[in-house]
Amino acid sequence: MKLQDHVRFVRGIGPKKAELLEKLGIITLEDAIQCYPRGYEDRTQITPIRRLTDGEKQCVHAIVGMLPKTAHIRRGMDVTRCTVYDESGALTLRFFNNKYAAATLEVGKEYAFYGKVQVEGGGFVMLSPDFEPVGADNRTGRILPVYPLTAGLHQRDLYRVTDAALAAVPDDLPDFLPESVRNRQGFAPIRDVLFEIHRPQDMRQAQQARRRMVFEEFFLLSCGMRFLRARRSGKQGAQLRDLSLHALYRALPFSLTGAQMRAIEACTLDIAAGRPLSRLIQGDVGSGKTMVAAALCYLAAKNGRQAAIMAPTELLAQQHIQTLKPLLEKLGVSCGLLVGSMGAKQKRDIVQAMESGDISVVIGTHAILSDTVRFHDLAVAVVDEQHRFGVNQRAMLTAKGENVHLLVMSATPIPRTLALLIYGDLDVSVIDELPPGRQRIRTYAVGEGMRPRIDAFIDRQCAEGGQVYVVCPLVGDGESGRTSAERTAERLTGVLPHRRIALVHGRTKAAEREQIMADFAAGRIDILVSTTVIEVGVNVPNAALMVVEDGDCFGLSQLHQLRGRVGRGKRQSYCVFYGADRGADARERLKTLVHTNDGFVIAQKDLEMRGAGDFFGTRQHGLPPMKLADLAGDMDVLEQARCAADELLTCDPELIHEPVLRARIEKLFAQYGEGSLN
Ligand code: ADP
Ligand code: MG
């Protein structure tokens, strides 16, 4: 067979199995090659029965000592027991609903058994072991790959297709990694690597092969991001001749911090040099990133051009309009809002005004990306809280004008190596200074015993005219024993019946959620119980108390983001994290937040304690999905791959000498985002 052949032609895989395989993304043998094992079972080590370890999967060679006995436990549940022994001792095997085992195991014959071992009543039990006669070495005596499955598929189906795929790999299979990179890293030829990852002889081989493929994934991504960047920096940026900001500075009710000034200067320098601006502004919550956006929008308008700010939610867009519109209009710059929930006529009017150039600055949600929205002359695009948007959405926005300057704002502090991957196409400015006079948020890590006092404190905050956030990890009650938002809202309504309490979570309809958030912002709600939906950039200065239930099950960076919802006004603000009574580990993590307010310190601590997974988890990060690489465990490989990509592209920016690699990168990014490499 050939790599391009469909898997349904593999022996033992009919059209039915082929359909299931398609669910795993496997259509051709080539896809099967790229379906890597998600782990391995080391069945090469034979353990004497006496040395077995409780709770681990192990392999023994043992002789069947008696005929297997099957007992009918209840409807649909037969249990087969069998005692086996080796020189060191005896072991009980237990199978569930396994007629095959009962019929096959022969007394006096030696088999290799592989399965999970438990200690029960002083003896060892092996649960539902896989077995075969000693010496057969099909399922034992080797490293067995474990493939991802879907209902109806078995490991042996995956063995079949990967066997066929490996047999189809030609000797001259092209390698995406350039030879120089391979040599430097000491990688084996790709054909060998594929055999080693699917059929390793030992665990070391499996690990090395895996590392090689992870490297390739990171390498391709890094090259892709560098490519994006090179494409942009080779271009002309929109020309803005007048870069003076004095009028804006005079119109502000405060003076900018040094960090804000530096960020703005970095932007104007790029623009003055004739380059398209591609810059990420990273700054902790409340550091004043919006002012950098304001400065750029102002410059666009001042030069007779247009600017757009795109925020991830309607509420945030509305908040931006509320702060920026009065400021910019004072300077003679017209502003408009464009969000999905606006009426058709309102929308039509604003779209028309954008197209005619009557409006200089538009603030909105992804509604701005709609095909029907056109600009008269877009020169500056700002994307707020970017980790909610993908690389391709950035590209869609800048495609609405010519040589558009791009500013991305993010409040998620992420470690440098990851930032270079995710934002590899952007320059970075960090705002590492908060506006003066910010009061410190008093933070407490508490246990269950404090609940009555905290409830009373919530009540007192409301009595003093303040508002309160209560954040929970779950929407409804599950089995995890965690506190749900629904339950909490109910409980608080019982304890504080005289307070206006509302509930929002991910399952609340978008329109209703926006309404509740707007009510809360307007002070019509005292206590807002929610899940982390309120995490992003909401600004309600009158809210001065944040209570987080089960604080121990959030990442530190996330808790820090949540804390950033308070401390935005004149009131002394407080933050309370429950969960400090859940063990030393939980207490130490929460104490980090009590002791520091610095987002980067917290991010670093978070990384040390939980790995990079926390920065991503299920959250979108705007990159093509990765097959094998694990952003938590493979940071060192990421760093090496990124350096290698940097080196290669510095010598050969257009990859003229690496056509195979170039084609592969273009395919990767094309699949993922329409034309995002161009
Ligand atoms: P973020 O970086 O989280 O987006 P914002 O831009 O929303 O922060 O700013 C937070 C608050 O700080 C806003 O109310 C803003 O008006 C205020 N602010 C911004 N810069 C300054 C400054 N230099 N001095 C005083 N207040 C400032
Ligand atoms: Mg913001």
Short mmCIF file of C-alpha atoms and ligand atoms in Angstrom, two decimals, residues 286 289-290 316 320 384-385 409 411 537 568, ligand 2:
data_model
loop_
_atom_site.label_atom_id
_atom_site.label_comp_id
_atom_site.label_asym_id
_atom_site.label_seq_id
_atom_site.Cartn_x
_atom_site.Cartn_y
_atom_site.Cartn_z
CA GLY A 286 -5.26 48.19 35.89
CA LYS A 289 -3.15 49.83 28.71
CA THR A 290 -6.20 51.59 27.33
CA LEU A 316 -15.82 45.71 27.48
CA HIS A 320 -14.05 51.51 26.28
CA ASP A 384 -7.85 44.16 23.47
CA GLU A 385 -7.40 41.10 25.72
CA MET A 409 -3.16 44.40 24.48
CA ALA A 411 -3.23 41.37 30.73
CA GLY A 537 -11.34 43.31 32.00
CA ARG A 568 -10.57 50.09 40.67
MG MG B 2 -8.15 46.69 29.71
#
